[in-house]
Short mmCIF file of C-alpha atoms in Angstrom, two decimals:
data_model
loop_
_atom_site.label_atom_id
_atom_site.label_comp_id
_atom_site.label_asym_id
_atom_site.label_seq_id
_atom_site.Cartn_x
_atom_site.Cartn_y
_atom_site.Cartn_z
CA MET H 210 -60.87 -100.53 -7.61
CA SER H 211 -59.36 -100.49 -4.14
CA ASP H 212 -58.79 -97.23 -2.29
CA ASP H 213 -55.06 -97.73 -2.74
CA ALA H 214 -55.31 -97.97 -6.50
CA ARG H 215 -57.28 -94.79 -6.62
CA LYS H 216 -54.54 -92.83 -4.85
CA LYS H 217 -52.71 -90.27 -6.88
CA PRO H 218 -49.26 -88.90 -6.14
CA SER H 219 -49.47 -85.87 -3.94
CA ALA H 220 -47.40 -82.74 -3.43
CA GLU H 221 -45.61 -82.13 -0.17
CA ASP H 222 -48.40 -79.96 1.11
CA GLN H 223 -51.12 -82.59 0.59
CA PRO H 224 -52.02 -84.70 3.61
CA GLN H 225 -50.76 -88.25 2.90
CA GLU H 226 -52.46 -90.12 5.68
CA ALA H 227 -56.00 -89.01 4.87
CA GLY H 228 -55.85 -90.29 1.30
CA VAL H 229 -56.35 -87.99 -1.65
CA GLN H 230 -59.47 -85.89 -1.84
CA VAL H 231 -60.35 -84.55 -5.26
CA ASP H 232 -62.75 -81.64 -5.58
CA PHE H 233 -64.29 -82.70 -8.87
CA ALA H 234 -66.80 -79.85 -8.94
CA ALA H 235 -63.94 -77.34 -8.78
CA ARG H 236 -62.03 -79.21 -11.47
CA ARG H 237 -65.05 -79.13 -13.74
CA ARG H 238 -65.05 -75.34 -13.45
CA LEU H 239 -61.57 -75.36 -14.94
CA GLU H 240 -62.44 -77.96 -17.56
CA LYS H 241 -65.25 -75.74 -18.87
CA VAL H 242 -62.80 -73.00 -19.78
CA LEU H 243 -61.38 -73.40 -23.27
CA GLY H 244 -57.98 -75.10 -22.95
CA GLY H 245 -58.56 -76.20 -19.35
CA ASN H 246 -60.10 -79.55 -20.22
CA ARG H 247 -56.88 -81.47 -20.93
CA VAL H 248 -55.56 -81.30 -17.39
CA SER H 249 -56.98 -84.72 -16.54
CA TYR H 250 -54.52 -86.37 -18.97
CA CYS H 251 -51.61 -85.29 -16.75
CA TYR H 252 -49.77 -88.26 -15.23
CA GLN H 253 -47.27 -86.13 -13.35
CA CYS H 254 -44.15 -87.15 -15.27
CA GLY H 255 -42.54 -83.72 -14.88
CA ALA H 256 -41.40 -83.35 -18.50
CA CYS H 257 -42.85 -79.83 -18.35
CA VAL H 258 -40.50 -78.80 -15.55
CA GLY H 259 -37.09 -79.50 -17.06
CA ASP H 260 -37.47 -77.04 -19.90
CA CYS H 261 -39.48 -74.39 -18.04
CA PRO H 262 -37.70 -71.01 -17.84
CA SER H 263 -39.89 -69.79 -14.98
CA ALA H 264 -39.08 -72.93 -12.98
CA ARG H 265 -35.41 -72.30 -13.66
CA PHE H 266 -35.43 -68.69 -12.48
CA TYR H 267 -38.24 -68.54 -9.93
CA ALA H 268 -38.13 -70.74 -6.85
CA GLY H 269 -41.61 -72.08 -6.26
CA PHE H 270 -42.81 -72.10 -9.87
CA ASN H 271 -43.33 -75.66 -11.01
CA PRO H 272 -45.78 -76.50 -13.80
CA ARG H 273 -46.09 -80.13 -12.67
CA GLU H 274 -47.20 -78.97 -9.22
CA ILE H 275 -49.65 -76.52 -10.76
CA MET H 276 -51.12 -79.38 -12.82
CA LEU H 277 -51.31 -81.55 -9.68
CA THR H 278 -53.08 -78.89 -7.68
CA ALA H 279 -55.52 -78.43 -10.57
CA LEU H 280 -56.03 -82.20 -10.87
CA LEU H 281 -56.95 -82.35 -7.22
CA GLY H 282 -59.41 -79.51 -7.73
CA GLY H 283 -57.43 -76.89 -5.83
CA ILE H 284 -58.70 -74.24 -8.20
CA ASP H 285 -59.48 -71.62 -5.53
CA LYS H 286 -55.84 -71.56 -4.48
CA LEU H 287 -54.63 -71.26 -8.09
CA VAL H 288 -56.97 -68.39 -8.94
CA ALA H 289 -56.46 -66.43 -5.73
CA GLU H 290 -54.73 -63.06 -5.50
CA ASP H 291 -50.98 -63.27 -6.26
CA SER H 292 -51.24 -66.83 -7.55
CA ILE H 293 -48.06 -68.44 -8.81
CA ILE H 294 -49.69 -68.92 -12.26
CA TRP H 295 -48.77 -65.33 -13.22
CA LYS H 296 -45.06 -66.23 -13.21
CA CYS H 297 -45.58 -68.40 -16.32
CA SER H 298 -43.63 -67.02 -19.30
CA ASN H 299 -46.02 -68.41 -21.94
CA CYS H 300 -43.01 -69.83 -23.80
CA TYR H 301 -44.85 -73.03 -24.81
CA ASN H 302 -41.91 -75.30 -23.95
CA CYS H 303 -44.22 -77.40 -21.76
CA TYR H 304 -46.68 -77.67 -24.64
CA GLU H 305 -43.83 -79.07 -26.78
CA ARG H 306 -42.52 -81.47 -24.14
CA CYS H 307 -45.69 -82.94 -22.66
CA PRO H 308 -46.06 -86.59 -23.78
CA GLN H 309 -49.73 -86.52 -22.79
CA ASP H 310 -50.63 -83.41 -24.77
CA VAL H 311 -51.91 -81.72 -21.62
CA ARG H 312 -50.61 -78.38 -22.89
CA PRO H 313 -49.87 -77.08 -19.37
CA VAL H 314 -49.53 -73.49 -20.62
CA GLU H 315 -53.09 -73.68 -21.94
CA VAL H 316 -54.30 -74.99 -18.58
CA ILE H 317 -52.53 -72.07 -16.92
CA ILE H 318 -54.17 -69.63 -19.36
CA ALA H 319 -57.54 -71.18 -18.50
CA LEU H 320 -56.76 -70.70 -14.80
CA LYS H 321 -55.88 -67.07 -15.50
CA ASN H 322 -59.32 -66.63 -17.08
CA LEU H 323 -60.86 -67.97 -13.87
CA ALA H 324 -58.65 -65.63 -11.83
CA ARG H 325 -60.16 -62.69 -13.68
CA GLU H 326 -63.67 -63.95 -12.88
CA ASN H 327 -62.46 -64.24 -9.31
CA GLY H 328 -61.39 -60.59 -9.30
CA ALA H 329 -57.78 -61.63 -8.70
CA GLN H 330 -56.12 -60.48 -11.90
CA PRO H 331 -52.90 -58.45 -11.52
CA ASP H 332 -53.39 -54.76 -12.35
CA GLU H 333 -50.91 -54.74 -15.24
CA VAL H 334 -52.87 -57.51 -16.95
CA THR H 335 -56.17 -55.71 -16.43
CA SER H 336 -54.82 -52.47 -17.86
CA ILE H 337 -53.66 -54.08 -21.14
CA TYR H 338 -56.94 -55.98 -21.43
CA GLU H 339 -58.97 -52.81 -20.86
CA MET H 340 -56.84 -50.81 -23.29
CA ILE H 341 -57.56 -53.32 -26.06
CA ARG H 342 -61.28 -53.39 -25.21
CA LYS H 343 -61.50 -49.61 -25.30
CA THR H 344 -59.12 -48.68 -28.13
CA GLY H 345 -58.64 -51.89 -30.12
CA ARG H 346 -54.88 -51.63 -29.55
CA SER H 347 -52.50 -52.93 -26.91
CA ALA H 348 -50.24 -49.88 -27.10
CA PRO H 349 -51.19 -46.25 -26.47
CA VAL H 350 -51.40 -43.96 -29.50
CA LEU H 351 -49.95 -40.52 -28.84
CA GLY H 352 -51.55 -37.51 -30.54
CA THR H 353 -48.39 -36.83 -32.51
CA LEU H 354 -47.94 -40.39 -33.79
CA ASN H 355 -49.62 -40.02 -37.17
CA ARG H 356 -47.62 -36.88 -37.86
CA LYS H 357 -44.45 -38.72 -36.97
CA ARG H 358 -45.47 -41.63 -39.20
CA GLU H 359 -46.26 -39.26 -42.05
CA GLY H 360 -42.85 -37.67 -41.67
CA MET H 361 -41.32 -41.11 -42.05
CA GLY H 362 -43.36 -41.83 -45.15
CA LEU H 363 -45.63 -44.32 -43.39
CA PRO H 364 -49.41 -44.44 -43.89
CA PRO H 365 -51.61 -43.29 -40.97
CA LEU H 366 -52.69 -45.93 -38.47
CA PRO H 367 -55.87 -47.60 -39.72
CA GLU H 368 -59.14 -46.75 -38.00
CA ILE H 369 -60.67 -49.49 -35.87
CA ASP H 370 -64.44 -49.87 -35.76
CA MET H 371 -64.84 -49.95 -31.97
CA GLU H 372 -68.58 -50.49 -32.18
CA GLU H 373 -67.85 -53.80 -33.90
CA ILE H 374 -65.27 -54.74 -31.29
CA ARG H 375 -67.64 -53.96 -28.42
CA GLU H 376 -70.43 -55.88 -30.07
CA ILE H 377 -68.47 -59.10 -30.61
CA LEU H 378 -66.89 -58.97 -27.15
CA ARG H 379 -70.33 -59.09 -25.53
CA PRO H 380 -70.55 -62.42 -23.75
CA ASP H 381 -72.53 -65.30 -25.26
CA GLU H 382 -74.98 -65.37 -22.36
CA GLU H 383 -76.63 -62.17 -23.54
CA ASP H 384 -77.79 -64.03 -26.63
CA GLY H 385 -79.30 -66.68 -24.43
CA GLU H 386 -76.49 -69.06 -25.39
CA SER H 387 -74.62 -71.23 -22.95
CA SER H 388 -71.02 -70.24 -22.24
CA MET N 122 -46.63 -61.78 -54.74
CA LYS N 123 -49.40 -59.92 -52.88
CA ALA N 124 -50.06 -60.36 -49.18
CA ALA N 125 -52.13 -58.59 -46.54
CA PHE N 126 -49.98 -56.69 -44.08
CA PHE N 127 -50.92 -57.21 -40.45
CA PRO N 128 -48.93 -54.50 -38.61
CA GLY N 129 -49.99 -55.29 -35.04
CA CYS N 130 -49.73 -52.67 -32.28
CA LEU N 131 -46.23 -52.42 -30.92
CA ILE N 132 -44.29 -51.82 -34.15
CA PRO N 133 -46.57 -49.17 -35.75
CA THR N 134 -46.91 -47.22 -32.49
CA LYS N 135 -43.66 -47.66 -30.60
CA TYR N 136 -41.17 -48.80 -33.23
CA PRO N 137 -42.45 -47.34 -36.54
CA HIS N 138 -38.90 -47.42 -37.91
CA MET N 139 -39.13 -51.23 -37.88
CA GLU N 140 -42.26 -50.98 -40.02
CA LEU N 141 -40.36 -48.66 -42.33
CA ALA N 142 -37.56 -51.22 -42.59
CA VAL N 143 -40.06 -53.95 -43.45
CA ARG N 144 -41.76 -51.83 -46.11
CA ARG N 145 -38.47 -50.74 -47.69
CA THR N 146 -36.81 -54.16 -47.72
CA LEU N 147 -39.78 -56.15 -49.01
CA GLU N 148 -40.13 -54.07 -52.13
CA PRO N 149 -36.87 -55.29 -53.73
CA LEU N 150 -37.93 -58.85 -52.84
CA GLY N 151 -41.03 -58.52 -54.97
CA VAL N 152 -43.54 -58.62 -52.13
CA GLU N 153 -46.51 -56.36 -52.80
CA ILE N 154 -47.73 -55.15 -49.41
CA VAL N 155 -51.48 -54.68 -49.22
CA ASP N 156 -52.70 -52.44 -46.38
CA LEU N 157 -56.22 -53.43 -45.37
CA ASP N 158 -58.60 -51.31 -43.34
CA GLY N 159 -59.89 -52.28 -39.95
CA PHE N 160 -57.40 -54.64 -38.28
CA SER N 161 -57.40 -54.35 -34.48
CA CYS N 162 -54.88 -55.76 -32.02
CA CYS N 163 -54.37 -59.43 -32.93
CA PRO N 164 -55.27 -59.48 -29.83
CA ASP N 165 -52.42 -59.82 -27.36
CA PRO N 166 -51.68 -63.53 -26.84
CA ILE N 167 -50.62 -63.05 -23.24
CA PHE N 168 -52.75 -60.65 -21.24
CA PHE N 169 -55.85 -60.52 -23.43
CA GLN N 170 -55.94 -64.29 -23.81
CA ALA N 171 -55.47 -64.58 -20.04
CA SER N 172 -58.52 -62.35 -19.49
CA ASP N 173 -61.12 -63.50 -22.00
CA LYS N 174 -60.19 -66.56 -24.01
CA ILE N 175 -63.33 -66.60 -26.15
CA GLY N 176 -63.09 -62.85 -26.69
CA TRP N 177 -59.48 -63.36 -27.73
CA LEU N 178 -60.48 -65.96 -30.28
CA THR N 179 -63.35 -63.81 -31.54
CA LEU N 180 -61.22 -60.69 -32.09
CA ALA N 181 -58.61 -62.80 -33.87
CA ALA N 182 -61.36 -64.34 -36.03
CA ARG N 183 -62.62 -60.85 -36.90
CA ASN N 184 -59.13 -59.89 -38.08
CA LEU N 185 -58.98 -63.05 -40.18
CA THR N 186 -62.33 -62.21 -41.81
CA ILE N 187 -60.91 -58.88 -43.01
CA ALA N 188 -58.20 -60.75 -44.94
CA GLU N 189 -60.73 -63.33 -46.10
CA GLU N 190 -62.89 -60.60 -47.60
CA ALA N 191 -59.87 -59.32 -49.51
CA GLY N 192 -58.95 -62.85 -50.58
CA LEU N 193 -55.41 -62.41 -49.30
CA SER N 194 -53.27 -64.36 -46.88
CA ILE N 195 -51.81 -62.48 -43.95
CA PHE N 196 -48.20 -61.74 -43.14
CA THR N 197 -47.23 -60.55 -39.68
CA ILE N 198 -44.13 -58.78 -38.42
CA CYS N 199 -44.41 -59.65 -34.74
CA SER N 200 -44.18 -63.09 -33.19
CA GLY N 201 -47.10 -62.37 -30.84
CA CYS N 202 -49.45 -61.49 -33.70
CA THR N 203 -48.22 -64.58 -35.54
CA GLY N 204 -49.02 -66.75 -32.53
CA THR N 205 -52.49 -65.36 -31.90
CA LEU N 206 -53.65 -65.39 -35.51
CA SER N 207 -52.13 -68.79 -36.31
CA GLU N 208 -53.51 -70.43 -33.19
CA ALA N 209 -56.95 -68.92 -33.68
CA ASN N 210 -56.97 -69.95 -37.35
CA HIS N 211 -55.96 -73.48 -36.36
CA MET N 212 -58.50 -73.82 -33.54
CA LEU N 213 -61.36 -72.48 -35.64
CA LYS N 214 -60.52 -74.75 -38.56
CA GLU N 215 -60.23 -77.85 -36.35
CA ASP N 216 -63.17 -77.36 -34.02
CA ALA N 217 -66.54 -76.94 -35.75
CA GLU N 218 -68.41 -76.30 -32.51
CA LEU N 219 -66.01 -73.55 -31.51
CA ARG N 220 -66.22 -72.04 -34.99
CA GLU N 221 -70.02 -71.93 -34.72
CA ARG N 222 -69.82 -70.27 -31.34
CA VAL N 223 -67.40 -67.62 -32.60
CA ASN N 224 -69.39 -67.14 -35.79
CA ARG N 225 -72.55 -66.49 -33.75
CA ARG N 226 -70.69 -63.55 -32.24
CA LEU N 227 -69.30 -62.38 -35.57
CA ALA N 228 -72.80 -62.57 -37.06
CA ARG N 229 -73.79 -59.69 -34.75
CA VAL N 230 -71.68 -57.43 -36.98
CA GLY N 231 -72.36 -59.22 -40.25
CA ARG N 232 -69.10 -61.14 -40.38
CA GLU N 233 -68.36 -64.82 -40.84
CA TYR N 234 -65.09 -66.69 -40.35
CA ARG N 235 -64.62 -69.17 -43.19
CA GLY N 236 -61.07 -70.39 -42.76
CA THR N 237 -59.85 -69.45 -46.23
CA VAL N 238 -56.59 -67.64 -45.51
CA SER N 239 -53.24 -68.56 -44.02
CA VAL N 240 -51.14 -66.59 -41.55
CA ARG N 241 -47.36 -66.41 -41.63
CA HIS N 242 -44.64 -64.39 -40.03
CA ILE N 243 -42.87 -62.52 -42.79
CA VAL N 244 -39.68 -64.57 -42.31
CA ALA N 245 -41.60 -67.77 -43.03
CA LEU N 246 -43.29 -66.17 -46.02
CA ILE N 247 -39.91 -65.11 -47.42
CA ARG N 248 -38.39 -68.55 -46.95
CA ASP N 249 -41.37 -70.47 -48.32
CA GLU N 250 -42.78 -68.20 -51.05
CA ILE N 251 -40.04 -65.81 -52.09
CA GLY N 252 -36.96 -67.90 -51.41
CA ILE N 253 -33.83 -67.12 -49.41
CA GLU N 254 -32.03 -66.73 -52.73
CA CYS N 255 -34.07 -63.57 -53.44
CA ILE N 256 -32.69 -62.03 -50.28
CA ARG N 257 -29.17 -62.83 -51.38
CA GLU N 258 -29.83 -61.26 -54.76
CA SER N 259 -31.18 -58.07 -53.16
CA VAL N 260 -27.97 -57.50 -51.20
CA THR N 261 -25.73 -54.72 -52.44
CA ARG N 262 -23.64 -54.27 -49.30
CA PRO N 263 -23.05 -57.65 -47.67
CA LEU N 264 -22.55 -57.49 -43.91
CA THR N 265 -19.24 -59.29 -44.23
CA GLY N 266 -17.64 -60.21 -40.95
CA VAL N 267 -20.62 -59.03 -38.90
CA ARG N 268 -21.40 -61.48 -36.12
CA VAL N 269 -25.10 -61.67 -35.27
CA ALA N 270 -26.31 -63.51 -32.17
CA LEU N 271 -29.63 -65.12 -33.03
CA HIS N 272 -32.66 -64.86 -30.80
CA TYR N 273 -35.59 -66.86 -32.16
CA GLY N 274 -38.05 -66.01 -29.41
CA CYS N 275 -40.90 -68.33 -28.51
CA HIS N 276 -43.94 -67.66 -30.63
CA LEU N 277 -42.49 -67.96 -34.11
CA LEU N 278 -41.80 -71.65 -33.51
CA LYS N 279 -44.12 -72.92 -30.77
CA PRO N 280 -46.50 -74.66 -30.58
CA SER N 281 -44.72 -76.36 -33.46
CA ASN N 282 -47.72 -78.46 -34.56
CA ILE N 283 -49.60 -75.22 -35.24
CA MET N 284 -46.81 -72.86 -36.31
CA ASN N 285 -45.15 -75.33 -38.69
CA VAL N 286 -42.20 -73.03 -39.24
CA ASP N 287 -39.20 -75.00 -38.07
CA ASP N 288 -37.96 -77.54 -35.53
CA PRO N 289 -38.08 -75.55 -32.27
CA ASP N 290 -35.09 -77.52 -30.94
CA ASP N 291 -32.92 -76.91 -34.00
CA PRO N 292 -34.35 -74.06 -36.04
CA GLN N 293 -32.53 -72.96 -39.20
CA ILE N 294 -34.66 -70.17 -40.59
CA LEU N 295 -32.90 -67.20 -38.95
CA HIS N 296 -29.50 -68.76 -39.67
CA GLN N 297 -30.42 -68.84 -43.33
CA LEU N 298 -31.73 -65.29 -43.34
CA VAL N 299 -28.66 -63.90 -41.60
CA GLU N 300 -26.29 -65.85 -43.85
CA ALA N 301 -28.13 -64.53 -46.89
CA ILE N 302 -27.14 -60.94 -46.02
CA GLY N 303 -23.50 -61.93 -45.73
CA ALA N 304 -23.34 -61.86 -41.93
CA GLU N 305 -22.29 -64.65 -39.62
CA PRO N 306 -25.07 -66.14 -37.49
CA VAL N 307 -23.75 -66.91 -34.02
CA PRO N 308 -25.66 -69.45 -31.99
CA HIS N 309 -25.07 -68.95 -28.29
CA GLY N 310 -25.78 -71.02 -25.20
CA GLU N 311 -29.03 -69.33 -24.23
CA ARG N 312 -30.48 -68.81 -27.69
CA PHE N 313 -33.69 -70.64 -26.82
CA LEU N 314 -34.37 -68.84 -23.56
CA CYS N 315 -37.57 -66.81 -23.45
CA CYS N 316 -37.25 -63.00 -23.14
CA GLY N 317 -39.49 -63.21 -20.08
CA LYS N 318 -41.88 -60.43 -21.08
CA ALA N 319 -45.03 -62.36 -20.16
CA CYS N 320 -44.04 -63.06 -16.55
CA VAL N 321 -45.89 -60.80 -14.13
CA ASP N 322 -42.98 -60.04 -11.85
CA VAL N 323 -40.33 -57.38 -11.40
CA ASP N 324 -37.22 -59.55 -11.21
CA LEU N 325 -38.11 -62.69 -13.17
CA PRO N 326 -38.16 -61.14 -16.68
CA LEU N 327 -34.92 -59.30 -15.96
CA GLU N 328 -33.26 -62.54 -14.82
CA MET N 329 -34.17 -64.12 -18.14
CA THR N 330 -33.10 -61.20 -20.32
CA ARG N 331 -29.87 -60.84 -18.37
CA THR N 332 -29.07 -64.52 -18.82
CA VAL N 333 -29.61 -64.28 -22.58
CA LEU N 334 -27.60 -61.07 -22.85
CA ARG N 335 -24.66 -62.40 -20.83
CA SER N 336 -24.56 -65.47 -23.04
CA ILE N 337 -24.52 -63.24 -26.12
CA LYS N 338 -21.86 -61.02 -24.65
CA GLU N 339 -19.70 -64.07 -24.00
CA ALA N 340 -20.11 -65.19 -27.62
CA GLY N 341 -18.54 -61.92 -28.80
CA VAL N 342 -20.86 -60.47 -31.42
CA ASP N 343 -21.64 -57.15 -33.07
CA CYS N 344 -25.37 -57.29 -32.38
CA MET N 345 -28.26 -59.56 -31.60
CA GLY N 346 -30.74 -60.26 -34.38
CA LEU N 347 -34.41 -60.82 -33.65
CA ILE N 348 -37.80 -60.75 -35.32
CA CYS N 349 -40.22 -59.75 -32.57
CA PRO N 350 -40.84 -56.26 -31.14
CA THR N 351 -41.74 -57.67 -27.73
CA CYS N 352 -38.41 -59.48 -27.49
CA PHE N 353 -36.77 -56.28 -28.73
CA SER N 354 -38.37 -54.23 -26.00
CA SER N 355 -37.32 -56.80 -23.38
CA PHE N 356 -33.70 -56.67 -24.44
CA ASP N 357 -33.60 -52.94 -25.13
CA THR N 358 -35.46 -51.53 -22.12
CA GLY N 359 -34.30 -54.55 -20.14
CA GLN N 360 -30.65 -53.50 -20.43
CA LEU N 361 -31.54 -50.06 -19.13
CA LEU N 362 -33.33 -51.58 -16.15
CA ILE N 363 -30.52 -54.03 -15.44
CA ALA N 364 -27.96 -51.22 -15.52
CA ARG N 365 -30.10 -49.08 -13.22
CA LYS N 366 -30.69 -51.88 -10.80
CA THR N 367 -27.34 -53.61 -10.66
CA GLY N 368 -24.93 -51.33 -12.49
CA GLU N 369 -24.18 -54.12 -14.97
CA LYS N 370 -23.63 -52.65 -18.41
CA LEU N 371 -24.22 -55.28 -21.07
CA GLU N 372 -24.29 -53.02 -24.14
CA VAL N 373 -25.58 -55.65 -26.54
CA PRO N 374 -27.39 -53.90 -29.43
CA PRO N 375 -30.65 -55.70 -30.28
CA ILE N 376 -31.63 -55.25 -33.95
CA TYR N 377 -34.79 -56.24 -35.80
CA TYR N 378 -33.83 -58.46 -38.72
CA PHE N 379 -35.33 -56.17 -41.38
CA GLN N 380 -33.10 -53.33 -40.23
CA LEU N 381 -30.10 -55.57 -40.90
CA LEU N 382 -31.54 -56.52 -44.26
CA GLY N 383 -31.99 -52.81 -45.05
CA LEU N 384 -28.33 -52.12 -44.32
CA ALA N 385 -27.37 -55.02 -46.56
CA GLN N 386 -29.60 -53.64 -49.30
CA GLY N 387 -27.58 -50.43 -49.14
CA LEU N 388 -29.87 -48.29 -46.95
CA ALA N 389 -28.28 -45.93 -44.45
CA PRO N 390 -28.65 -46.64 -40.71
CA ALA N 391 -31.06 -43.70 -40.40
CA ASP N 392 -33.23 -45.09 -43.24
CA VAL N 393 -34.02 -48.10 -41.08
CA GLY N 394 -34.18 -46.15 -37.83
CA LEU N 395 -30.95 -47.41 -36.29
CA ASN N 396 -30.13 -43.81 -35.37
CA ARG N 397 -33.08 -43.99 -32.95
CA HIS N 398 -31.73 -47.00 -31.07
CA ARG N 399 -30.57 -46.57 -27.50
CA ILE N 400 -27.76 -49.08 -27.93
CA LYS N 401 -26.17 -48.50 -31.30
CA PRO N 402 -24.30 -51.27 -33.11
CA LEU N 403 -21.09 -49.29 -33.49
CA SER N 404 -18.78 -52.19 -34.32
CA LEU N 405 -21.23 -53.28 -37.01
CA PHE N 406 -21.25 -49.79 -38.52
CA GLU N 407 -17.47 -49.81 -38.52
CA LYS N 408 -17.27 -53.21 -40.22
CA ILE N 409 -19.50 -52.13 -43.11
CA GLY N 410 -18.10 -48.61 -43.24
CA VAL N 411 -21.15 -46.51 -42.37
CA THR N 412 -21.84 -43.90 -39.72
CA THR N 413 -25.05 -42.70 -38.13
#
């Protein structure tokens, strides 16, 4: 294959004259995360953009460009503090539209997992995550809630075995398994 | 029929009156609700999945094992729970390697995911197992002349290959449910737009909710009908935030479908918690001759 044939389309911010450099090692990091491995099927058609609500309402959000950056291995940029990936609405329209079954939303979710590893997760995301880890619920339970529920004729909230939750959330590595 | 009730987090803690509406309206439809012990958060398909994908799958699998032990399929009342549990169920059934990995974690607490139960949002269960006709038969006070703007939300329908509920580009299920209670379903221009809740941004979610609400306002309806507490919170709290920020008063009452069904089954607004709503559907009350 000639160098020309190997060229991939590039976003405005990619240097054209130097040819396209792909950081395959970085891309493999993404591909190891569940859901991140389909990015390489992306052929940049842009079907994901037309029906994307975040692209419609937020200048600068473009799922095709996120896929391109990921394809080129620009993972560090995508998982940095204040990355554009957090503007995704998780609506799954791109998943429906993609003719290549890339499932861009799943790639973005995989990137978000890497952002957490990178210590660059937005605080509001961390707080919901931690609440579920600590209480088993995504919403706070006020002391008066069960009384209120009882007054309405509703059963009390079920107990959650937090020991079980903690145990199964322990990472695989601690069992000597690969991640 | 008997089914395991998966209540989720948001409805039982923040909107218990929606749970009450579900429990009251399912009884006349012949659904026997089974409350099982031990369910946790589904967990949250947005922020938890974004933090620990394998942990997300494992917690979902644990919830599924609770229903498996009881030998009952699950019904959900929130689109987010429906999405998480359906996607996890699908992934674990399809991918043997992933299932093994998750089961190694579940084995630490003596559990095993087997893939023996199904997960459905209650609206899909009603359509497929009970029949829309049963809803019609349960109605004692049809909501005649009440115009309901439909909001399907995202996670009931998509990804469609996993959810298998309806065509996400031309869904019918909420039309049918609203028609069955004698009301008029009103499709509006932005009925497929996301509520925006998952976007980590101050303005972006409000832009989306405002666009949906303006489109509904233009359509001229008595309320908006929805089936997800997260969408509800976006449109309810969202209107407050929009008014505070821009002064725009939209005054579109969002209502959870089972509250509407309750009214149609003859319950009073307070019986289904509509007296607790910030934006009350006054023109609806007038049309069916009730007061709060």
